[in-house]
Amino acid sequence: MILVTGATGTIGSELVGLLTAAGVPVRALVRRPPSGQVDGVEYVTGDLDDPASLAPALDGVQGVFSLPGYRDMPGVFAEARRAGVERVVQLSGASAASGDMTNAVTRYMVATERALHDSGLPWTILRPSAFMSNALRWLPQLQAGDTVRLPFAHVRAAAVDPRDIAAVAAKALLDDGHEGQTYYPTGPESLLPAQQVAVLGDVLGRDLRFEAQPDDEARAEMTTQMPAEYVDAFFDFYVNGSLDESIVRSTVQDITGTPPRTFRQWAETHSSAFA
């Protein structure tokens, strides 16, 4: 039995699908059961901010896919160890490699990884690059017109399809040989935001135009959407240049035996979401 936390999220939903397709029993941790449930999946309610609530979800589980950044990660892993969990695949972020505790995003990634290391549980860490699915944030602009205005226009990223992250996670959960490894899943190409917009426009058959959003405007807009310390963290990554997500790595191919999907393939698969 595999427990997938964040089971209805971007990566978790893909992982649930891959595991059930492989005939693996899956338990999905959710705050509330979804209206459309997947056959072969047992839905269990629990809260990662309340480790004691996880005991029923962890009962009889051999492997866990874990999300980062909850307030008592040592408590979460203590519950997993108490339940006899044999391996944990932990989602993290590429910035964790820097160990920079002054950056709010990096700090919670590092704290999560340290808690897992200290737990005594067998672990595998995933530090993916930016998600291709972040393009779904452009929907309001695409519904309003053909101009996509985005920050950090000069920043290249080897963005990765969340399904490929899930495929790496599935291998690490089901196969031996991944204990103690840190993996960096990326996509197969490094693109600027303008290039992603151009690819999406071609897939949708729309003449999309890209506009670079000035830093001051981007900061003001982001401040309305998230705490200031996270805004500062993203500016540290992409303006100060403390995070380089442009590097293309062979991780997905190496672990899964399948090449990572391109942004065009991701856009074609999800084109209906932009309709």
Tab-separated table of C-alpha atoms in Angstrom:
chain	number	residue	atom	x	y	z
A	1	MET	CA	0.000	0.000	0.000
A	2	ILE	CA	1.283	3.445	-0.992
A	3	LEU	CA	0.059	6.608	0.739
A	4	VAL	CA	-0.030	9.649	-1.534
A	5	THR	CA	-0.291	12.987	0.233
A	6	GLY	CA	-1.607	15.884	-1.832
A	7	ALA	CA	-3.411	13.200	-3.796
A	8	THR	CA	-5.683	15.611	-5.678
A	9	GLY	CA	-2.864	18.066	-6.449
A	10	THR	CA	-0.682	18.622	-9.477
A	11	ILE	CA	1.776	15.787	-8.872
A	12	GLY	CA	-0.266	13.665	-6.489
A	13	SER	CA	-3.130	13.160	-8.928
A	14	GLU	CA	-0.686	12.020	-11.619
A	15	LEU	CA	1.030	9.674	-9.162
A	16	VAL	CA	-2.280	8.140	-8.086
A	17	GLY	CA	-3.067	7.442	-11.736
A	18	LEU	CA	0.319	5.848	-12.434
A	19	LEU	CA	0.197	3.645	-9.340
A	20	THR	CA	-3.350	2.428	-9.915
A	21	ALA	CA	-2.547	1.717	-13.572
A	22	ALA	CA	0.296	-0.485	-12.314
A	23	GLY	CA	-2.112	-2.337	-10.030
A	24	VAL	CA	-0.613	-0.929	-6.838
A	25	PRO	CA	-2.978	-0.365	-3.891
A	26	VAL	CA	-3.181	3.368	-3.198
A	27	ARG	CA	-4.409	5.301	-0.206
A	28	ALA	CA	-5.029	8.986	-0.940
A	29	LEU	CA	-4.713	11.495	1.878
A	30	VAL	CA	-7.246	14.297	1.442
A	31	ARG	CA	-8.837	16.954	3.623
A	32	ARG	CA	-12.208	15.855	2.267
A	33	PRO	CA	-13.036	13.059	-0.198
A	34	PRO	CA	-13.411	14.358	-3.772
A	35	SER	CA	-16.741	14.088	-5.561
A	36	GLY	CA	-15.169	12.145	-8.432
A	37	GLN	CA	-13.219	9.259	-6.920
A	38	VAL	CA	-10.810	6.937	-8.730
A	39	ASP	CA	-11.504	3.194	-8.751
A	40	GLY	CA	-8.983	1.278	-6.688
A	41	VAL	CA	-8.101	4.263	-4.501
A	42	GLU	CA	-8.931	4.400	-0.800
A	43	TYR	CA	-9.554	7.986	0.293
A	44	VAL	CA	-8.632	8.836	3.876
A	45	THR	CA	-8.969	12.224	5.531
A	46	GLY	CA	-6.093	13.720	7.464
A	47	ASP	CA	-4.139	16.909	7.976
A	48	LEU	CA	-0.371	17.130	7.517
A	49	ASP	CA	-0.385	20.037	9.968
A	50	ASP	CA	-1.738	17.610	12.595
A	51	PRO	CA	0.556	14.544	12.606
A	52	ALA	CA	-1.634	12.636	15.072
A	53	SER	CA	-4.469	12.730	12.507
A	54	LEU	CA	-2.351	10.681	10.092
A	55	ALA	CA	-2.358	7.403	12.050
A	56	PRO	CA	-5.345	5.868	10.198
A	57	ALA	CA	-3.903	6.882	6.829
A	58	LEU	CA	-0.512	5.348	7.640
A	59	ASP	CA	-1.819	2.024	8.944
A	60	GLY	CA	-0.438	-0.803	6.808
A	61	VAL	CA	1.409	1.541	4.438
A	62	GLN	CA	4.818	0.581	3.020
A	63	GLY	CA	5.630	3.761	1.074
A	64	VAL	CA	4.711	7.438	1.325
A	65	PHE	CA	4.859	10.291	-1.157
A	66	SER	CA	5.248	13.371	1.026
A	67	LEU	CA	4.725	17.076	0.448
A	68	PRO	CA	7.054	19.628	2.107
A	69	GLY	CA	6.666	22.614	4.369
A	70	TYR	CA	4.107	21.651	7.012
A	71	ARG	CA	4.603	23.029	10.493
A	72	ASP	CA	5.641	19.781	12.215
A	73	MET	CA	7.462	17.673	9.653
A	74	PRO	CA	9.414	15.818	12.378
A	75	GLY	CA	6.034	14.825	13.824
A	76	VAL	CA	4.799	13.649	10.414
A	77	PHE	CA	7.852	11.451	9.937
A	78	ALA	CA	7.653	10.157	13.509
A	79	GLU	CA	4.113	8.942	12.780
A	80	ALA	CA	5.350	7.308	9.564
A	81	ARG	CA	8.146	5.517	11.380
A	82	ARG	CA	5.781	4.397	14.144
A	83	ALA	CA	3.527	2.892	11.467
A	84	GLY	CA	6.403	0.888	9.974
A	85	VAL	CA	6.737	2.812	6.703
A	86	GLU	CA	9.602	1.390	4.656
A	87	ARG	CA	10.353	4.260	2.278
A	88	VAL	CA	9.484	7.928	1.829
A	89	VAL	CA	9.711	9.880	-1.415
A	90	GLN	CA	9.869	13.532	-0.456
A	91	LEU	CA	8.991	16.360	-2.822
A	92	SER	CA	11.336	19.306	-2.336
A	93	GLY	CA	12.774	22.040	-4.552
A	94	ALA	CA	16.010	22.686	-6.403
A	95	SER	CA	16.807	25.676	-4.207
A	96	ALA	CA	17.263	23.362	-1.212
A	97	ALA	CA	20.725	22.562	-2.549
A	98	SER	CA	21.881	26.053	-1.522
A	99	GLY	CA	20.904	25.607	2.124
A	100	ASP	CA	20.073	29.334	2.266
A	101	MET	CA	17.904	29.706	5.354
A	102	THR	CA	17.377	33.432	4.699
A	103	ASN	CA	15.168	32.565	1.724
A	104	ALA	CA	11.676	31.628	2.949
A	105	VAL	CA	10.978	29.065	0.227
A	106	THR	CA	14.389	27.435	0.509
A	107	ARG	CA	14.073	27.408	4.293
A	108	TYR	CA	10.964	25.223	4.393
A	109	MET	CA	12.415	22.862	1.789
A	110	VAL	CA	15.650	22.496	3.756
A	111	ALA	CA	13.805	22.075	7.063
A	112	THR	CA	11.659	19.320	5.544
A	113	GLU	CA	14.660	17.470	4.137
A	114	ARG	CA	16.535	17.709	7.445
A	115	ALA	CA	13.550	16.371	9.338
A	116	LEU	CA	13.369	13.399	6.980
A	117	HIS	CA	17.109	12.729	7.242
A	118	ASP	CA	16.863	12.834	11.041
A	119	SER	CA	13.816	10.544	11.156
A	120	GLY	CA	15.708	7.361	10.379
A	121	LEU	CA	13.265	6.520	7.585
A	122	PRO	CA	14.632	5.344	4.209
A	123	TRP	CA	14.258	8.334	1.889
A	124	THR	CA	14.483	9.634	-1.661
A	125	ILE	CA	14.390	13.384	-2.328
A	126	LEU	CA	12.944	14.941	-5.499
A	127	ARG	CA	14.093	18.473	-6.360
A	128	PRO	CA	12.320	19.251	-9.651
A	129	SER	CA	12.638	22.374	-11.748
A	130	ALA	CA	9.662	24.682	-12.409
A	131	PHE	CA	6.420	22.949	-13.369
A	132	MET	CA	5.017	23.231	-16.888
A	133	SER	CA	1.603	23.395	-15.265
A	134	ASN	CA	2.472	26.865	-13.953
A	135	ALA	CA	1.268	28.015	-17.391
A	136	LEU	CA	-2.273	27.403	-16.156
A	137	ARG	CA	-1.846	30.604	-14.143
A	138	TRP	CA	-2.063	32.467	-17.453
A	139	LEU	CA	-5.704	31.468	-17.900
A	140	PRO	CA	-7.252	34.763	-16.741
A	141	GLN	CA	-5.116	36.702	-19.232
A	142	LEU	CA	-5.886	34.253	-22.038
A	143	GLN	CA	-9.585	34.532	-21.316
A	144	ALA	CA	-9.309	38.318	-21.539
A	145	GLY	CA	-7.291	38.466	-24.763
A	146	ASP	CA	-4.184	37.347	-26.637
A	147	THR	CA	-1.524	39.122	-24.571
A	148	VAL	CA	0.330	37.285	-21.817
A	149	ARG	CA	2.218	39.591	-19.491
A	150	LEU	CA	4.707	37.768	-17.252
A	151	PRO	CA	7.506	38.607	-14.800
A	152	PHE	CA	11.137	37.499	-14.978
A	153	ALA	CA	11.183	37.557	-18.774
A	154	HIS	CA	14.929	36.897	-18.960
A	155	VAL	CA	14.833	33.711	-16.872
A	156	ARG	CA	15.174	30.397	-18.677
A	157	ALA	CA	13.761	27.237	-17.123
A	158	ALA	CA	13.949	23.573	-18.045
A	159	ALA	CA	10.354	23.238	-16.878
A	160	VAL	CA	9.143	19.709	-16.196
A	161	ASP	CA	5.787	18.030	-16.736
A	162	PRO	CA	4.341	17.075	-13.311
A	163	ARG	CA	3.527	13.676	-14.785
A	164	ASP	CA	7.245	13.079	-15.244
A	165	ILE	CA	7.901	14.023	-11.622
A	166	ALA	CA	5.192	11.543	-10.642
A	167	ALA	CA	6.797	8.869	-12.831
A	168	VAL	CA	10.127	9.327	-11.030
A	169	ALA	CA	8.310	9.218	-7.681
A	170	ALA	CA	6.556	5.982	-8.658
A	171	LYS	CA	9.843	4.320	-9.519
A	172	ALA	CA	11.412	5.427	-6.241
A	173	LEU	CA	8.408	4.131	-4.296
A	174	LEU	CA	8.164	0.765	-6.026
A	175	ASP	CA	11.713	-0.182	-7.010
A	176	ASP	CA	14.824	-0.836	-4.961
A	177	GLY	CA	18.017	1.164	-5.399
A	178	HIS	CA	16.727	4.692	-4.765
A	179	GLU	CA	17.276	4.945	-1.013
A	180	GLY	CA	19.424	7.919	-0.012
A	181	GLN	CA	19.287	9.484	-3.488
A	182	THR	CA	18.449	13.079	-4.399
A	183	TYR	CA	17.011	13.478	-7.891
A	184	TYR	CA	16.545	16.612	-10.017
A	185	PRO	CA	13.779	15.968	-12.589
A	186	THR	CA	13.734	18.535	-15.422
A	187	GLY	CA	12.225	18.910	-18.844
A	188	PRO	CA	14.225	18.326	-22.034
A	189	GLU	CA	14.628	21.975	-23.064
A	190	SER	CA	15.354	25.333	-21.463
A	191	LEU	CA	12.864	27.994	-22.521
A	192	LEU	CA	12.251	31.662	-21.851
A	193	PRO	CA	8.695	32.683	-20.853
A	194	ALA	CA	8.223	34.227	-24.302
A	195	GLN	CA	9.104	30.903	-25.936
A	196	GLN	CA	6.598	29.041	-23.780
A	197	VAL	CA	3.901	31.539	-24.748
A	198	ALA	CA	4.778	31.098	-28.435
A	199	VAL	CA	4.532	27.305	-28.169
A	200	LEU	CA	1.202	27.509	-26.378
A	201	GLY	CA	-0.141	29.928	-28.981
A	202	ASP	CA	0.856	27.549	-31.759
A	203	VAL	CA	-0.831	24.615	-30.023
A	204	LEU	CA	-4.009	26.628	-29.418
A	205	GLY	CA	-4.015	28.170	-32.877
A	206	ARG	CA	-3.908	31.662	-31.387
A	207	ASP	CA	-1.633	34.583	-32.163
A	208	LEU	CA	-0.471	35.108	-28.599
A	209	ARG	CA	1.756	38.051	-27.724
A	210	PHE	CA	4.208	38.136	-24.859
A	211	GLU	CA	4.915	41.215	-22.764
A	212	ALA	CA	7.579	41.453	-20.083
A	213	GLN	CA	6.197	42.671	-16.765
A	214	PRO	CA	8.487	45.181	-14.998
A	215	ASP	CA	9.887	44.046	-11.663
A	216	ASP	CA	8.160	46.763	-9.634
A	217	GLU	CA	4.780	45.911	-11.133
A	218	ALA	CA	5.385	42.202	-10.612
A	219	ARG	CA	6.335	42.741	-6.978
A	220	ALA	CA	3.204	44.784	-6.316
A	221	GLU	CA	0.970	42.164	-7.933
A	222	MET	CA	2.650	39.230	-6.175
A	223	THR	CA	2.353	40.978	-2.813
A	224	THR	CA	-1.433	40.785	-3.135
A	225	GLN	CA	-1.208	37.021	-3.664
A	226	MET	CA	1.321	35.759	-1.102
A	227	PRO	CA	3.238	36.760	2.047
A	228	ALA	CA	6.018	39.300	1.526
A	229	GLU	CA	8.727	36.805	2.551
A	230	TYR	CA	7.733	34.562	-0.356
A	231	VAL	CA	7.722	37.487	-2.782
A	232	ASP	CA	11.241	38.287	-1.591
A	233	ALA	CA	12.198	34.646	-2.077
A	234	PHE	CA	11.077	34.600	-5.715
A	235	PHE	CA	12.864	37.868	-6.438
A	236	ASP	CA	15.968	36.366	-4.849
A	237	PHE	CA	15.640	33.364	-7.169
A	238	TYR	CA	14.863	35.114	-10.419
A	239	VAL	CA	16.172	38.682	-10.121
A	240	ASN	CA	19.196	38.136	-7.914
A	241	GLY	CA	19.829	34.855	-9.722
A	242	SER	CA	20.248	32.614	-6.673
A	243	LEU	CA	18.381	29.762	-8.408
A	244	ASP	CA	19.263	28.402	-11.844
A	245	GLU	CA	16.488	26.201	-13.248
A	246	SER	CA	17.808	26.362	-16.812
A	247	ILE	CA	19.935	23.218	-16.527
A	248	VAL	CA	18.608	20.266	-18.538
A	249	ARG	CA	19.218	16.962	-16.758
A	250	SER	CA	18.730	13.354	-17.845
A	251	THR	CA	17.035	12.342	-14.579
A	252	VAL	CA	13.612	11.436	-15.985
A	253	GLN	CA	15.127	9.297	-18.762
A	254	ASP	CA	17.605	7.682	-16.377
A	255	ILE	CA	15.019	6.712	-13.757
A	256	THR	CA	11.946	5.917	-15.845
A	257	GLY	CA	13.479	4.834	-19.158
A	258	THR	CA	11.231	7.335	-20.961
A	259	PRO	CA	12.283	10.776	-22.227
A	260	PRO	CA	10.742	13.742	-20.397
A	261	ARG	CA	7.887	15.456	-22.172
A	262	THR	CA	8.406	18.741	-23.966
A	263	PHE	CA	6.394	21.846	-23.180
A	264	ARG	CA	4.633	21.374	-26.512
A	265	GLN	CA	3.556	17.864	-25.493
A	266	TRP	CA	2.315	19.147	-22.160
A	267	ALA	CA	0.378	21.962	-23.888
A	268	GLU	CA	-1.195	19.547	-26.373
A	269	THR	CA	-2.290	17.227	-23.567
A	270	HIS	CA	-3.816	20.106	-21.576
A	271	SER	CA	-5.083	22.282	-24.435
A	272	SER	CA	-8.701	21.764	-23.360
A	273	ALA	CA	-7.943	23.573	-20.093
A	274	PHE	CA	-7.226	26.711	-22.127
A	275	ALA	CA	-10.363	26.495	-24.260
